[in-house]
Short mmCIF file of C-alpha atoms in Angstrom, two decimals:
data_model
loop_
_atom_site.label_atom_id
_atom_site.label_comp_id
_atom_site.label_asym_id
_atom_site.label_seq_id
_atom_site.Cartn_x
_atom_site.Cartn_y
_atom_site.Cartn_z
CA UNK A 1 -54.74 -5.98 13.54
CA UNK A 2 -54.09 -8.31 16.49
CA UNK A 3 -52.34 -7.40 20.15
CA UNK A 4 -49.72 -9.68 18.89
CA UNK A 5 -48.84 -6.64 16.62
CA UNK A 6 -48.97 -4.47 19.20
CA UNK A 7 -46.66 -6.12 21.37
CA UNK A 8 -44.05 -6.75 18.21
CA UNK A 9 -44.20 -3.03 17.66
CA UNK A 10 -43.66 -2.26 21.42
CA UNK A 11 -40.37 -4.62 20.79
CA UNK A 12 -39.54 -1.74 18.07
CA UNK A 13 -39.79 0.85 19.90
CA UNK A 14 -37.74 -0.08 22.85
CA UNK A 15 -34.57 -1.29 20.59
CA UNK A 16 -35.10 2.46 19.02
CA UNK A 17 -35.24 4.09 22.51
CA UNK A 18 -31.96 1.94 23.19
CA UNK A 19 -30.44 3.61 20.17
CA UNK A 20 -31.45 7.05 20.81
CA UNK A 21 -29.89 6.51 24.44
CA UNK A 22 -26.70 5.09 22.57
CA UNK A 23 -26.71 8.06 20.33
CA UNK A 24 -27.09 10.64 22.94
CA UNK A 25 -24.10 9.55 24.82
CA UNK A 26 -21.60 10.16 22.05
CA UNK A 27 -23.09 13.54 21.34
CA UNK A 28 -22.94 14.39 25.00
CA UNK A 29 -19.10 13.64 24.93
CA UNK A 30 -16.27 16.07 24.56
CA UNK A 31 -14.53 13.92 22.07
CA UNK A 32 -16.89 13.40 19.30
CA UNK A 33 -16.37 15.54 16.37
CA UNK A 34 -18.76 18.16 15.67
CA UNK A 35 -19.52 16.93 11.99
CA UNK A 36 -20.25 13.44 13.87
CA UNK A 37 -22.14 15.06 16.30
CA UNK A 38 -24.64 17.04 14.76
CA UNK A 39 -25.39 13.77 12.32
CA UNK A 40 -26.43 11.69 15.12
CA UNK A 41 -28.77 14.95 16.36
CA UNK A 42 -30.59 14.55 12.78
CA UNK A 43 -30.45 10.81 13.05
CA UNK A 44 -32.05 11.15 16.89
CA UNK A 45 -34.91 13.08 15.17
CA UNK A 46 -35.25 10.65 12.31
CA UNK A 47 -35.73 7.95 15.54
CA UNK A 48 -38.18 9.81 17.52
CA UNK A 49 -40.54 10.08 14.48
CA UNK A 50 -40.50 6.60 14.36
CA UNK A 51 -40.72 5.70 18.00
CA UNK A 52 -43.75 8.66 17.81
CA UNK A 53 -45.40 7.00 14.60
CA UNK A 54 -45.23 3.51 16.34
CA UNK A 55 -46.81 4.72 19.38
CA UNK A 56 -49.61 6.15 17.45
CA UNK A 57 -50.35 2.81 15.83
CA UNK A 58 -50.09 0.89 18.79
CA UNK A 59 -52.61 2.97 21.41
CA UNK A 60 -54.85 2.97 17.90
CA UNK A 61 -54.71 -1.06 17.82
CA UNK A 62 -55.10 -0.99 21.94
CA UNK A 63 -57.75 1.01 22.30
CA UNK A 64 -59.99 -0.28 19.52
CA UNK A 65 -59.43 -3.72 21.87
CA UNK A 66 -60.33 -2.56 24.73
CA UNK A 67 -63.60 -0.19 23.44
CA UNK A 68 -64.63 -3.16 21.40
CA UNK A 69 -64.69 -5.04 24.88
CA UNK A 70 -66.63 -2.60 26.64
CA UNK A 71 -69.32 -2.03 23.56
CA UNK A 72 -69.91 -5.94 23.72
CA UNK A 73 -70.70 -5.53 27.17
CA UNK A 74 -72.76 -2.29 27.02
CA UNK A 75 -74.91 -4.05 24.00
CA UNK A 76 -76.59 -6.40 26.23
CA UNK A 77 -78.22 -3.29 28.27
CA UNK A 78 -79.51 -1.92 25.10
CA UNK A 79 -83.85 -2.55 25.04
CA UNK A 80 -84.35 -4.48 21.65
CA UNK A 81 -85.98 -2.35 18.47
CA UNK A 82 -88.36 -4.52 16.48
CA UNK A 83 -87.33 -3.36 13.32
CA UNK A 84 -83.12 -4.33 14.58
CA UNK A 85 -81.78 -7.37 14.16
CA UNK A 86 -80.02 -9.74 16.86
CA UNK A 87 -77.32 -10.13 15.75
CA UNK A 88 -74.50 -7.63 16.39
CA UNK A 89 -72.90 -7.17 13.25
CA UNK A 90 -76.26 -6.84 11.30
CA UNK A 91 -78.06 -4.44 13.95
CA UNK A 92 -75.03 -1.98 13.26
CA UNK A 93 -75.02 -2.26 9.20
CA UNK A 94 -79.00 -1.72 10.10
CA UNK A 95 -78.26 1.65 11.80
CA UNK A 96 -75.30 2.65 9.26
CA UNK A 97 -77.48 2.17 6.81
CA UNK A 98 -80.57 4.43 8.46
CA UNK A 99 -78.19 6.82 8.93
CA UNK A 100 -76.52 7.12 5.44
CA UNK A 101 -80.15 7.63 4.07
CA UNK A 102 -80.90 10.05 6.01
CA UNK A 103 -77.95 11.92 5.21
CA UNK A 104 -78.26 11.40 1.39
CA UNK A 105 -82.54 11.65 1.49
CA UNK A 106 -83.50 12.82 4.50
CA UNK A 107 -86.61 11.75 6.27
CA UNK A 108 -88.69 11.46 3.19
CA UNK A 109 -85.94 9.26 1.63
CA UNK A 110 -86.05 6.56 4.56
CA UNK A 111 -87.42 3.42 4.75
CA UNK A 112 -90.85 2.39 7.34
CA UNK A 113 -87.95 0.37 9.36
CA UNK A 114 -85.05 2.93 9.09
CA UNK A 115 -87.26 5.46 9.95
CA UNK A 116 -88.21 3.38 13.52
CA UNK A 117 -84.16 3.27 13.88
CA UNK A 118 -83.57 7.12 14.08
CA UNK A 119 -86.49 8.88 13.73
CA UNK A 120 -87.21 10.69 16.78
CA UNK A 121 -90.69 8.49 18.23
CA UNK A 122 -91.68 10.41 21.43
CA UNK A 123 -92.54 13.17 22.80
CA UNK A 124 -88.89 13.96 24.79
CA UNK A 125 -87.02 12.99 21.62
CA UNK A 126 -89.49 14.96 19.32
CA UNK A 127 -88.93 18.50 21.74
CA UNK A 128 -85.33 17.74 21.20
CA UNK A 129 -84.83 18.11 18.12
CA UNK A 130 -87.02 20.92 17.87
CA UNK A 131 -84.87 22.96 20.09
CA UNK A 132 -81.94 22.26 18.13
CA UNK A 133 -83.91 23.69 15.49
CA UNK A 134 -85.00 26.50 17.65
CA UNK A 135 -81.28 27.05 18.72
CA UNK A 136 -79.47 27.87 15.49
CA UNK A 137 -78.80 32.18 16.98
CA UNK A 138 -75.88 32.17 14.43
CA UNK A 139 -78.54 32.32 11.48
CA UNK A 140 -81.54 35.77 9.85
CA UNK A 141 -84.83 34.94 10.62
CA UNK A 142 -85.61 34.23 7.19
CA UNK A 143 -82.59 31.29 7.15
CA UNK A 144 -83.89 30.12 10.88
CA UNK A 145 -87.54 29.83 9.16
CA UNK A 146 -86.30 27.88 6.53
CA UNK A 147 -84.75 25.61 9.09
CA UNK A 148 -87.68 25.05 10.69
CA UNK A 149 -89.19 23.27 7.72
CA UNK A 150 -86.30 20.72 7.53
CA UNK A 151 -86.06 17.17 9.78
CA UNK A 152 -84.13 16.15 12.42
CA UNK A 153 -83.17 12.63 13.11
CA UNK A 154 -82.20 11.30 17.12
CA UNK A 155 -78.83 8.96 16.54
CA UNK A 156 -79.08 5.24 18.19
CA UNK A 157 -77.03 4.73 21.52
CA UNK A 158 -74.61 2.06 19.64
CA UNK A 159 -74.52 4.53 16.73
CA UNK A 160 -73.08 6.90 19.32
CA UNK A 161 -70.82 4.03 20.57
CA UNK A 162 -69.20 4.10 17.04
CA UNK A 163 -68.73 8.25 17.26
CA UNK A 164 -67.11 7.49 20.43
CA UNK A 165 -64.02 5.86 18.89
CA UNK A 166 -63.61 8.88 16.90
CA UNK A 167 -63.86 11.00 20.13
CA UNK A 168 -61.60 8.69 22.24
CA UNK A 169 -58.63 8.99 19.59
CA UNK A 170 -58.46 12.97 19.84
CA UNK A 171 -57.11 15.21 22.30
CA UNK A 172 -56.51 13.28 25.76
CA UNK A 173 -59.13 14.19 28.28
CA UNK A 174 -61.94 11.46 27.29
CA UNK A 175 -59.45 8.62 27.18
CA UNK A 176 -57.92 9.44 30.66
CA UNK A 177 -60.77 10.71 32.00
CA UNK A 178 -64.11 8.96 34.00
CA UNK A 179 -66.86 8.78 31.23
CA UNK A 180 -70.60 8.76 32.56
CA UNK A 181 -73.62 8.64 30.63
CA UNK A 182 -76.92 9.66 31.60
CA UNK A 183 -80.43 9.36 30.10
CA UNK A 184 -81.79 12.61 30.50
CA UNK A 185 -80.12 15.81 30.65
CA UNK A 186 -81.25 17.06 34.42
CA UNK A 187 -79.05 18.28 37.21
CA UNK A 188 -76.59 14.83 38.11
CA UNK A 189 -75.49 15.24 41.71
CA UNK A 190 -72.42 13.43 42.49
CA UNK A 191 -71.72 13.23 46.27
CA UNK A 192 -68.55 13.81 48.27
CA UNK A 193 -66.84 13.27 51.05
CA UNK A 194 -63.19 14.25 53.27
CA UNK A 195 -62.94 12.39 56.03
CA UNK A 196 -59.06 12.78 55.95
CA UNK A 197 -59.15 14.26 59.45
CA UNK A 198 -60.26 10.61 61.33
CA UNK A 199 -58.08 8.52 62.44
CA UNK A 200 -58.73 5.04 64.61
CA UNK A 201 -57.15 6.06 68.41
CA UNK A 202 -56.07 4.37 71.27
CA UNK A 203 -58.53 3.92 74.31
CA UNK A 204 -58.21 2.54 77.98
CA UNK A 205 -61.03 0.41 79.19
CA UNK A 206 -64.12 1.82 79.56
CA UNK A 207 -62.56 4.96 77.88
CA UNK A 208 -64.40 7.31 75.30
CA UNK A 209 -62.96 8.44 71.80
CA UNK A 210 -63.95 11.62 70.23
CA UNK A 211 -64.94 11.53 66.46
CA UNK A 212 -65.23 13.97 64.20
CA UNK A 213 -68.15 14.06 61.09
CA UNK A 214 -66.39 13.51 57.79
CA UNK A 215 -67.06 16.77 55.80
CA UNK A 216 -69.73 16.07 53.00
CA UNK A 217 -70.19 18.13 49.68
CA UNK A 218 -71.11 17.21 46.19
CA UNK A 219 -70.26 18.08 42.70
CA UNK A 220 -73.28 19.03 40.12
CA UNK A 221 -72.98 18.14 36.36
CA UNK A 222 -74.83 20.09 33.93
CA UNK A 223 -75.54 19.48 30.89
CA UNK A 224 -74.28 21.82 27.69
CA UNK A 225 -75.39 21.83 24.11
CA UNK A 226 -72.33 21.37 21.82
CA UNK A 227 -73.07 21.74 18.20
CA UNK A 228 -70.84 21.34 15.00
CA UNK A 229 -71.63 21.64 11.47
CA UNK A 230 -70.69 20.42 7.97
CA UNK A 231 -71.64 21.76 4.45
CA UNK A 232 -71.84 18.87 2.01
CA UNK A 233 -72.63 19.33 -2.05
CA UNK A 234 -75.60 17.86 -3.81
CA UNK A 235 -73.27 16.21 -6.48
CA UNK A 236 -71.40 14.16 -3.52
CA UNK A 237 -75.14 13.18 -1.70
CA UNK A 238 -76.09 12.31 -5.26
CA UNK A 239 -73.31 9.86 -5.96
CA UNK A 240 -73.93 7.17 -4.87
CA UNK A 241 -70.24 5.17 -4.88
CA UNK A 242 -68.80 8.10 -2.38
CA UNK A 243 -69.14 6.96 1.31
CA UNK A 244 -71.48 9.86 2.89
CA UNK A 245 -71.81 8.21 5.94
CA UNK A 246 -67.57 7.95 6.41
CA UNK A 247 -67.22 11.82 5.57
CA UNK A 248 -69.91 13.11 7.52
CA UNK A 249 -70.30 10.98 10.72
CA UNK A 250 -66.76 8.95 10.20
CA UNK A 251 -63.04 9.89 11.70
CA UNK A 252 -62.35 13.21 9.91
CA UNK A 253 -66.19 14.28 10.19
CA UNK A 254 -68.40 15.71 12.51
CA UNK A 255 -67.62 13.55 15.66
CA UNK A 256 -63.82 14.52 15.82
CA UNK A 257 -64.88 18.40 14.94
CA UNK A 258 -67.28 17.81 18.43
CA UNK A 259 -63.94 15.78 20.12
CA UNK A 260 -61.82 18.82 19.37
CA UNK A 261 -64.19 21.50 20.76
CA UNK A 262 -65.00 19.02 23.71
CA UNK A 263 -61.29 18.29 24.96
CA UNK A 264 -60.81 22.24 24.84
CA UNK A 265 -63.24 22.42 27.27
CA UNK A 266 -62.62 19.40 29.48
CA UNK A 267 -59.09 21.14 29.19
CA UNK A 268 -59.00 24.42 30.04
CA UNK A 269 -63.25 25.37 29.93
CA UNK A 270 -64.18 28.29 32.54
CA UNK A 271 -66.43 26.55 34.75
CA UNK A 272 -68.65 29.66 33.89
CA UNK A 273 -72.11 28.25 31.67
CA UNK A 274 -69.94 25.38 30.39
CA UNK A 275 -67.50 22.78 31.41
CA UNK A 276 -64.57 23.52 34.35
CA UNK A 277 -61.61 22.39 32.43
CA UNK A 278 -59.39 20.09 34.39
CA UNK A 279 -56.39 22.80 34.32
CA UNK A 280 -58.95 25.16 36.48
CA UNK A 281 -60.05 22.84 38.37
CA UNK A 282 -57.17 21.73 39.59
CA UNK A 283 -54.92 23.18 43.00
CA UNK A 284 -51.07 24.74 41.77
CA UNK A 285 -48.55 22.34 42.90
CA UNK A 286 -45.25 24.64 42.24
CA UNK A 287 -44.11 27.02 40.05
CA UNK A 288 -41.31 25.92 37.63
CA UNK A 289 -37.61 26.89 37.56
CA UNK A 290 -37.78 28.22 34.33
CA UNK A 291 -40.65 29.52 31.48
CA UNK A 292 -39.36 28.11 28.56
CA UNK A 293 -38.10 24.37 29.22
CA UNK A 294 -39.20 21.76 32.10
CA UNK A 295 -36.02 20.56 34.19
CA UNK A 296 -35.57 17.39 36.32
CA UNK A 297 -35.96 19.22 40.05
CA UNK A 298 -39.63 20.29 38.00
CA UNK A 299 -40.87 16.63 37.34
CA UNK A 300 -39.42 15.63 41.02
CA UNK A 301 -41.04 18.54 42.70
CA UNK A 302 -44.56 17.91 40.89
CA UNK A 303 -45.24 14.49 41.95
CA UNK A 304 -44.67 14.82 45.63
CA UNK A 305 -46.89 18.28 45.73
CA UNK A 306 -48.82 15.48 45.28
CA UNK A 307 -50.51 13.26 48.20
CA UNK A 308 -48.89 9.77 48.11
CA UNK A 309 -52.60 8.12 48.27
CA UNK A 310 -53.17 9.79 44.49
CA UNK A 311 -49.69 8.68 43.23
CA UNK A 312 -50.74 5.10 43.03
CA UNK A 313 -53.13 6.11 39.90
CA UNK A 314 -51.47 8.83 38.64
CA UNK A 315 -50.18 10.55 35.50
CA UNK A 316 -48.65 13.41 33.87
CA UNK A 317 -50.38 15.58 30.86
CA UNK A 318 -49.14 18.39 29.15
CA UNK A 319 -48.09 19.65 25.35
CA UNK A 320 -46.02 18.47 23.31
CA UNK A 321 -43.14 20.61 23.68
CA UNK A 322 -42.79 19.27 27.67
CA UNK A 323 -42.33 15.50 26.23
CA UNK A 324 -39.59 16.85 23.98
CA UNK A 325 -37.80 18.33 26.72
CA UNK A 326 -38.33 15.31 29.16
CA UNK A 327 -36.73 12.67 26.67
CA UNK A 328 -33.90 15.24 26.53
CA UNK A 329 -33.46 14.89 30.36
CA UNK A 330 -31.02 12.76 31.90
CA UNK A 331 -30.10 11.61 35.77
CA UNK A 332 -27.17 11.74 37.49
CA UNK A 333 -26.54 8.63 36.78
CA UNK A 334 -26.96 8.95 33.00
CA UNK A 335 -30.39 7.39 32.55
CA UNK A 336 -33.41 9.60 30.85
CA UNK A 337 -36.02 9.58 32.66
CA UNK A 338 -38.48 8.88 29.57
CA UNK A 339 -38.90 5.22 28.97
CA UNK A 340 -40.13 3.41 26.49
CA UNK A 341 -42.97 0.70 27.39
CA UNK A 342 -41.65 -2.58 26.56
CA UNK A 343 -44.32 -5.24 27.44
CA UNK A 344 -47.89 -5.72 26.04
CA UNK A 345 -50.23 -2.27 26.68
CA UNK A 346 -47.31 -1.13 29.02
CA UNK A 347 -47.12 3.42 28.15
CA UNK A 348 -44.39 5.05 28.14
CA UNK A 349 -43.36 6.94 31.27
CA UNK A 350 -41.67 9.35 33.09
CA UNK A 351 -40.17 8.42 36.30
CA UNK A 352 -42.37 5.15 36.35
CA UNK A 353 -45.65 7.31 35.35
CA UNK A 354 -47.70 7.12 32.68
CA UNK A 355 -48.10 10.56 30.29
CA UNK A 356 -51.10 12.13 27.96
CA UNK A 357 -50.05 14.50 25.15
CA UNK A 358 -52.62 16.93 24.88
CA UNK A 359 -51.68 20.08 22.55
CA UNK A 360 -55.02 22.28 25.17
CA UNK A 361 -52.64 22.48 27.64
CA UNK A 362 -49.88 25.34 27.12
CA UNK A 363 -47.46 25.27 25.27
CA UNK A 364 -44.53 25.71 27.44
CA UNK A 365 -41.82 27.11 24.85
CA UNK A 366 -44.67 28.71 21.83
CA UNK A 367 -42.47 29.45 19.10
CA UNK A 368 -39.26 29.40 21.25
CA UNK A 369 -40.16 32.52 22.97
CA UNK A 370 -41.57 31.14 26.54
CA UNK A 371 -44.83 31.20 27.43
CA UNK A 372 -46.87 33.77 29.40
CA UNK A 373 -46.34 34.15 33.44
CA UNK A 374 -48.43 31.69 35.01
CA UNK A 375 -49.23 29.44 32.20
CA UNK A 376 -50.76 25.93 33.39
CA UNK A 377 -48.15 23.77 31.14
CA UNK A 378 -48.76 20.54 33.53
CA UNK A 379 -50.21 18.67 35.73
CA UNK A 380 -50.24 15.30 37.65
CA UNK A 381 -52.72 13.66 39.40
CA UNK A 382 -55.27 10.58 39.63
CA UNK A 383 -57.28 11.86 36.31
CA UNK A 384 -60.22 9.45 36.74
CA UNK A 385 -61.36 12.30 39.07
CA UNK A 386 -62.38 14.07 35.95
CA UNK A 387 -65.58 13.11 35.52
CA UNK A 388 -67.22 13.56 31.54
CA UNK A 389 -70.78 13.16 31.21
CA UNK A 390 -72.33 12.97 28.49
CA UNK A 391 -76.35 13.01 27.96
CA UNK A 392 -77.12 9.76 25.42
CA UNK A 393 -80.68 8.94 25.53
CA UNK A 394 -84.36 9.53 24.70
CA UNK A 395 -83.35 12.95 22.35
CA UNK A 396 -79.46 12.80 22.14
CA UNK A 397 -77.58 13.30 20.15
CA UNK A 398 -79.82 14.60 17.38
CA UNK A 399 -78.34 15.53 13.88
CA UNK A 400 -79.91 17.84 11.46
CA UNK A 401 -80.22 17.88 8.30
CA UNK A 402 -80.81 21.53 6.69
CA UNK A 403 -81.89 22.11 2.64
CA UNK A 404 -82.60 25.29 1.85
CA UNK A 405 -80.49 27.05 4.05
CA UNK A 406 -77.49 26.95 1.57
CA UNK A 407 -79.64 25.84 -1.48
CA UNK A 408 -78.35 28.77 -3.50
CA UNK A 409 -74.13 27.06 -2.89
CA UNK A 410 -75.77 23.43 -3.80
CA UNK A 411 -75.15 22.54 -0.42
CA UNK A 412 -77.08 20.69 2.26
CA UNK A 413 -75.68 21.49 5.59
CA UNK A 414 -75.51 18.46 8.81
CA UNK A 415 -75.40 20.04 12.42
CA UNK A 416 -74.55 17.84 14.91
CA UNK A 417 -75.76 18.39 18.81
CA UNK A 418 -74.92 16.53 21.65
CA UNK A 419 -74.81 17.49 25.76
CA UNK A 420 -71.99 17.27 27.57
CA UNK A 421 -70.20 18.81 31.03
CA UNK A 422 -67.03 18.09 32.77
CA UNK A 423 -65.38 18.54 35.99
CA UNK A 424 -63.03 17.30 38.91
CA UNK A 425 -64.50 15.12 41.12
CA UNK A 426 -62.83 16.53 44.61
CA UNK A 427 -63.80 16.42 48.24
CA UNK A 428 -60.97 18.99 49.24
CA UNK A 429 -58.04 16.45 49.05
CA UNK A 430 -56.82 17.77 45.59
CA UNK A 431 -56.23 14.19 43.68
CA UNK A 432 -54.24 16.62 40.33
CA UNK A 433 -51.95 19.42 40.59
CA UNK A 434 -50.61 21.60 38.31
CA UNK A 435 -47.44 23.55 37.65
CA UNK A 436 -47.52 26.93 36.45
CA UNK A 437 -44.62 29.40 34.56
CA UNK A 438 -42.71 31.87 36.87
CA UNK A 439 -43.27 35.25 36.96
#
C-alpha cells in the first residue's frame, strides 16, 4: 500500500472531523430536539470509529515506509555471512527459512548453511544461550535438567529488524522514543551536561568576565533480560501448510508478547533492577482541576510547565480515555482543540502538538469512577529524551526451543530472551512533565 493511500485516507478523515464538528454544534444548541440530539451523539460515535480505524491504517502504512527506509540503510553495516546471499530479498527468505526449521526441527533438523545463519558460533554467543538455559527459576529441577538437554538458537540482526516492526506497532514508547543498539550488554554511559546557567556578557576593554563550569553528569543503561514464552502442539510443528514461523515469531507471537511487557516498563518501570519508566522519570508539571476528566485550563497549564526550548519537539501521551475527553473540548471561540492531520504524515494534534495513545499510562476516568490521588495520567515533553537500548549482537536475542519440558501436553515450548533498559536522558533541565490527579 502506497503513501498515496495514506494521504487519500488523511483526506477522509479530515471531511469526518468536519462532520463531527458540524454535528457537535447542533447538539450543543438549545433548540435541537432531544430525539435529534441524542441521534447525532450515536452518529458522532459511529464517526470517531472511523476516523480511529483510519488512523490505525494510516500510521501502519507510514511507519512500514519509514522502517523500511531505515532497514535499507542499516543493511549495508551488516558484515556479510558466507552461507547469505546478496541480495536483500533472498538473504531474508534465507534467515526466515533458518528460523522456521528451527522452530519445526530444531537444531538437528537444520541444514549445514541454516545452521551458520542462527546457530550460535562463538564463544560469547554460545555462554548466552546457556544462561538463558540456566535462567529458567520459574521451572523443578527435574524440568530445568531437561532443559538443559535442549538447543538454543542466536536470531540474525535483520531477523531482529523484522521483530522490530512488530514491537514498533504496540504500545507507544519505542515509536516516540530514542532507540539505541549496542553490541554487547556492558554498562553504556551516556554523558550529560546543564550549562543553562551561562550566558555571553557584556565587557569594557580590557575587562574580565566570570564563567561558570557547565554542570556535568551522565546517565548509565543497563541491560535486563526480558523473556516470553509460547507453547506450540506437535500436530501444528508437524503440518507442514500452517505458517510456524508467522505464529510464533510473527505480529500476534512472541515479539508483540516482549513489546507489551517492554512498553510497561519504558512506561511506568521502577527504575529499581529494571527499566525507569518515563512516567517516573519524569518532574510533575501541575496537578489537574479535576480526577476524573482533563479540562482546557489542564492542556494550557501543561505545556508551559514546560521550558519553551523543549516545546519545539514536543508531544503529549496519555490513555485513551484523555483523547476522548480532549476531542470533546472546545474554545471560546467554538473550535476543538483536537485536529485532524490533513496533509501527507501530518498527526493529529492538540493545540498544534502531536499525541501518543498509550493504554500504560493511567487511566484517568477507570470505569467512570476517577482514578486514584496522584495518578500520572499525562505528560508532555521532548520524548526523544527517552532513550531505549536494546542489546542486539554477538548472543542476542537467543530463542529456545524446549522438548521435553511439556512432552507429556504434546507441546514444544519457544522462550524468547532479549536485553533491554530504558530511561530519560536529563541533565537537570526536565525536557517531559507530567500531570498528576488531585488529592
Amino acid at each position: 500500500m502506497s503513501l498515496h493511500k495514506s494521504k487519500a485516507l488523511r483526506e477522509e478523515r479530515a471531511n469526518i472531523a468536519k462532520q463531527i464538528s458540524g454535528n457537535l454544534d447542533l447538539i450543543q444548541k438549545a433548540e435541537t430536539e432531544e430525539a435529534r440530539r441524542q441521534e447525532l451523539i450515536e452518529l458522532n460515535e459511529k464517526l470517531w470509529k472511523d476516523v480511529e480505524t483510519k488512523k490505525r491504517v494510516i500510521d501502519q502504512i507510514e511507519r512500514q515506509a519509514d522502517l523500511e527506509s531505515e532497514l535499507n540503510d542499516r543493511r549495508g553495516t551488516l558484515q556479510p555471512n558466507p552461507s547469505l546471499s546478496d541480495d536483500p530479498k533472498e538473504r531474508k527468505e534465507q534467515q526466515k527459512l533458518a528460523v522456521e526449521a528451527y522452530i519445526r526441527f530444531g537444531a538437528e533438523g537444520l541444514s549445514e548453511d541454516a545452521r551458520s545463519i542462527i546457530m550460535p558460533s562463538t564463544n560469547v554467543a554460545r555462554a548466552a544461550v546457556a544462561d538463558c538455559v540456566r535462567s529458567l527459576k520459574g521451572m523443578s529441577k527435574e524440568a530445568r535438567d531437561l532443559a538443559t538437554t535442549t538447543s538454543g538458537a542466536v536470531l540474525p540482526n535483520e531477523y531482529w529488524d523484522e521483530m522490530e516492526k512488530s514491537m514498533l506497532a504496540f504500545g507507544g514508547m519505542r515509536e516516540i522514543g530514542r532507540t539505541i543498539r549496542t553490541a554487547t550488554g556492558n554498562p553504556f554511559v551516556m554523558p550529560t551536561m546543564n550549562d543553562t546557567a551561562n550566558a555571553a556578557t557584556l565587557v569594557t576593554e580590557g575587562g574580565t568576565s566570570a564563567s561558570v563550569d557547565p554542570t556535568l553528569s551522565s546517565l548509565t543503561l543497563n541491560a535486563y533480560v526480558y523473556r516470553s514464552r509460547m507453547n506450540i502442539s506437535r500436530e501444528m510443528l508437524q503440518d507442514a501448510s500452517f505458517d510456524i514461523n508467522a505464529w510464533v515469531m510473527g505480529p500476534d507471537g512472541l515479539p508483540t508478547r516482549l513489546a507489551r511487557g517492554l512498553n510497561t516498563a519504558f512506561t511506568t518501570g521502577t527504575g529499581s533492577s529494571q527499566p525507569n519508566g518515563v512516567m517516573v522519570a519524569t518532574s510533575s508539571g501541575l496537578t489537574i482541576n479535576d480526577g476524573t476528566a482533563i479540562n482546557y485550563n489542564d492542556f494550557v497549564d501543561l505545556e508551559h510547565s514546560l521550558d519553551p526550548w523543549y516545546r519545539k519537539n514536543a508531544r503529549y501521551m496519555f490513555h485513551d480515555n484523555v483523547l476522548k475527553s480532549a476531542k470533546k473540548i472546545k474554545d471560546s471561540q467554538n473550535n476543538p482543540i483536537w485536529m485532524s492531520g490533513m496533509a501527507l504524515r501530518a498527526p493529529d494534534t492538540i493545540f498544534g502538538y502531536p499525541y501518543t495513545v498509550n493504554q500504560d499510562v493511567a487511566d484517568i476516568n477507570p470505569a467512570g469512577g476517577g482514578g486514584a490521588a496522584g495518578d500520572k495520567v499525562m505528560a508532555f515533553g521532548d520524548f526523544k529524551k527517552y532513550i531505549i537500548r536494546d542489546v542486539v549482537g554477538d548472543g542476542f536475542p537467543v530463542i529456545l526451543r524446549l522438548v521435553e519440558r511439556y512432552a507429556e501436553l504434546g507441546q514444544v515450548a519457544f522462550l524468547l530472551f532479549s536485553r533491554h533498559d530504558g530511561d530519560m536522558l536529563d541533565a537537570g533541565t526536565d525536557p517531559i512533565e507530567h500531570a498528576i490527579t488531585p488529592s
